PDB file of C-alpha atoms in Angstrom:
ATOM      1  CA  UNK A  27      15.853 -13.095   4.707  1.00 90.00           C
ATOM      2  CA  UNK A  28      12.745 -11.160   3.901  1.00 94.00           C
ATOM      3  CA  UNK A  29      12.265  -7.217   3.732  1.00 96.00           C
ATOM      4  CA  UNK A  30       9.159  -6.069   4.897  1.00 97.00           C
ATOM      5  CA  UNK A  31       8.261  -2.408   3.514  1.00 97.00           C
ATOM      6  CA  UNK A  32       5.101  -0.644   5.452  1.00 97.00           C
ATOM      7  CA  UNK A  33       3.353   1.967   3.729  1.00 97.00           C
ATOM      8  CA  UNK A  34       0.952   4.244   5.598  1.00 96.00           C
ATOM      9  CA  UNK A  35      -1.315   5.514   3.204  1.00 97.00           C
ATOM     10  CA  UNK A  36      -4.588   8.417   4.102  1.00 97.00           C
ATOM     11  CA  UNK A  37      -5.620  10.500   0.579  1.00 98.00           C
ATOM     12  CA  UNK A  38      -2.620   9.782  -1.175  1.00 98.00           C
ATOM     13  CA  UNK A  39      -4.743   9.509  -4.481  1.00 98.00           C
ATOM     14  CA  UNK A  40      -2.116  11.436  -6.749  1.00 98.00           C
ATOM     15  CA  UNK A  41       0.689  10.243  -5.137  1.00 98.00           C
ATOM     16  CA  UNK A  42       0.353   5.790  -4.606  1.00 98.00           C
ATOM     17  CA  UNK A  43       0.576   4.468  -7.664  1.00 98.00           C
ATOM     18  CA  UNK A  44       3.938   6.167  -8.175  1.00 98.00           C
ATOM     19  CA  UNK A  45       4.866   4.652  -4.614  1.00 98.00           C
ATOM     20  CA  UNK A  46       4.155   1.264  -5.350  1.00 98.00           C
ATOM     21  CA  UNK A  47       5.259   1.124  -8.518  1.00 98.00           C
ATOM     22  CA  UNK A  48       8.477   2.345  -7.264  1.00 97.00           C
ATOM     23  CA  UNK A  49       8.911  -0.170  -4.542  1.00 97.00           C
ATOM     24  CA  UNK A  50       7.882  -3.340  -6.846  1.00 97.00           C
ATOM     25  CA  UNK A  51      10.232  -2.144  -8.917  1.00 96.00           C
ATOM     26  CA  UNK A  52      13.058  -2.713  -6.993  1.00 94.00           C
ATOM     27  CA  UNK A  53      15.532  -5.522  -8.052  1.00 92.00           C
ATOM     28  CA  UNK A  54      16.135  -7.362  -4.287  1.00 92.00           C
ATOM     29  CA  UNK A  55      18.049 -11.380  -4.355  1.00 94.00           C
ATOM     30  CA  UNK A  56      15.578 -11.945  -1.267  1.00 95.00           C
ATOM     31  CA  UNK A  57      11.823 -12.177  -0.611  1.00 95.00           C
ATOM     32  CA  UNK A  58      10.404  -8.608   0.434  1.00 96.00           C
ATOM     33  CA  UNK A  59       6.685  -8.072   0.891  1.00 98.00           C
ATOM     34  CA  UNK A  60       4.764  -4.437   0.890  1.00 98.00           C
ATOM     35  CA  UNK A  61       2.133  -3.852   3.632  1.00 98.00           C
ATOM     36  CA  UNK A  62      -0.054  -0.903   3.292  1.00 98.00           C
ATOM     37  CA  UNK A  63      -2.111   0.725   6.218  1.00 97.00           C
ATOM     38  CA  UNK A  64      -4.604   2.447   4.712  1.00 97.00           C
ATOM     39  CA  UNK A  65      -6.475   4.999   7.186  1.00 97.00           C
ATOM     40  CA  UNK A  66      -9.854   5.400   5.731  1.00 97.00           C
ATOM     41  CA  UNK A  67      -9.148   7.381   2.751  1.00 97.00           C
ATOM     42  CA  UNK A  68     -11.615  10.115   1.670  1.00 97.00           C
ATOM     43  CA  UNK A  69     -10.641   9.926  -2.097  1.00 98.00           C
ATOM     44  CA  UNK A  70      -9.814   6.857  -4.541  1.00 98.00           C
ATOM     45  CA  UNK A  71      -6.685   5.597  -2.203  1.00 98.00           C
ATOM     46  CA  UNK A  72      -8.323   2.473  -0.982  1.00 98.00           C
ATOM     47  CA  UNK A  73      -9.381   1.350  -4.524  1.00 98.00           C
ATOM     48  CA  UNK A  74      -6.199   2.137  -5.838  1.00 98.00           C
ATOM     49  CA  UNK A  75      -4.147   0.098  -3.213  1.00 98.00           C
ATOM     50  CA  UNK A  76      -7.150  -3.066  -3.473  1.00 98.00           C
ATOM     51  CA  UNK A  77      -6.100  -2.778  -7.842  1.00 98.00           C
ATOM     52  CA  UNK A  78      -2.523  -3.111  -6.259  1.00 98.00           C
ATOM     53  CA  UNK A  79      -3.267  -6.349  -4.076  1.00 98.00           C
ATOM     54  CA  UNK A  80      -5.059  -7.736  -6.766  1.00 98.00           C
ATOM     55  CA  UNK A  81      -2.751  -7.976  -9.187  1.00 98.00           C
ATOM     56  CA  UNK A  82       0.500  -8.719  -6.746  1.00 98.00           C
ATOM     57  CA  UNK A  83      -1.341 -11.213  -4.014  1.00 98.00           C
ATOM     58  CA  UNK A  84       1.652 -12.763  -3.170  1.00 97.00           C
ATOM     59  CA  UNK A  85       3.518  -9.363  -2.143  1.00 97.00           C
ATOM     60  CA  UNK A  86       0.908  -6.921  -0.895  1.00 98.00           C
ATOM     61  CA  UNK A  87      -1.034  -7.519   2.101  1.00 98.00           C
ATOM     62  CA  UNK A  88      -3.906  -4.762   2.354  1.00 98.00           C
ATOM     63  CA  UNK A  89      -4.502  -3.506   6.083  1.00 97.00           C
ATOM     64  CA  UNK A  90      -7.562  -1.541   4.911  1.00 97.00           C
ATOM     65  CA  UNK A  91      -9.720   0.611   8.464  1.00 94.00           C
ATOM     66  CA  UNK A  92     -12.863   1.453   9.086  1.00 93.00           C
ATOM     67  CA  UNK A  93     -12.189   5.156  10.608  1.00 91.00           C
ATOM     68  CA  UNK A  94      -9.110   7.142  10.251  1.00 90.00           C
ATOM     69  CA  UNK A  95      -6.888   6.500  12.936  1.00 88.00           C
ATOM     70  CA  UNK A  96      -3.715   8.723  12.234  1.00 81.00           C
ATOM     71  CA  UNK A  97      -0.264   8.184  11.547  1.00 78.00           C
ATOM     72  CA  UNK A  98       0.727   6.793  14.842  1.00 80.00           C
ATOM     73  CA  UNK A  99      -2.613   4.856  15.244  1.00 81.00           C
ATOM     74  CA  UNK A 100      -2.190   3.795  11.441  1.00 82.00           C
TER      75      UNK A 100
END
């Protein structure tokens, strides 16, 4: 089994790194993997979340946009 988590992300700058951390620090016994919509951020959100899929390449994929689309868009 593998858990997929999706994150929708748009100026979250004070607010992600407490997000992720939170779900990679879950203890699961099965495979889980975090993907993160990130809708064109105006503020450091994108860099943040492309630190994040740096360091865990295995776990986060980065769906990164080139214009905000919204949440349902997103």
């Amino acid at each position: 089994m593998k858990i997929s988590v999706c994150i929708i992300t748009y100026n979250q700058e004070p607010f992600i790194r407490k997000c992720l951390d939170g779900v990679i620090s879950q203890k699961l016994n099965c495979e889980y993997e975090i993907i993160i919509g990130e809708d064109f951020s105006t503020d450091k959100t994108l860099d943040i979340c492309k630190e994040y899929q740096l360091k865990y390449p295995n776990i986060i994929t980065l769906l990164p946009s080139n214009k905000n689309h919204g949440m349902i868009g997103n």
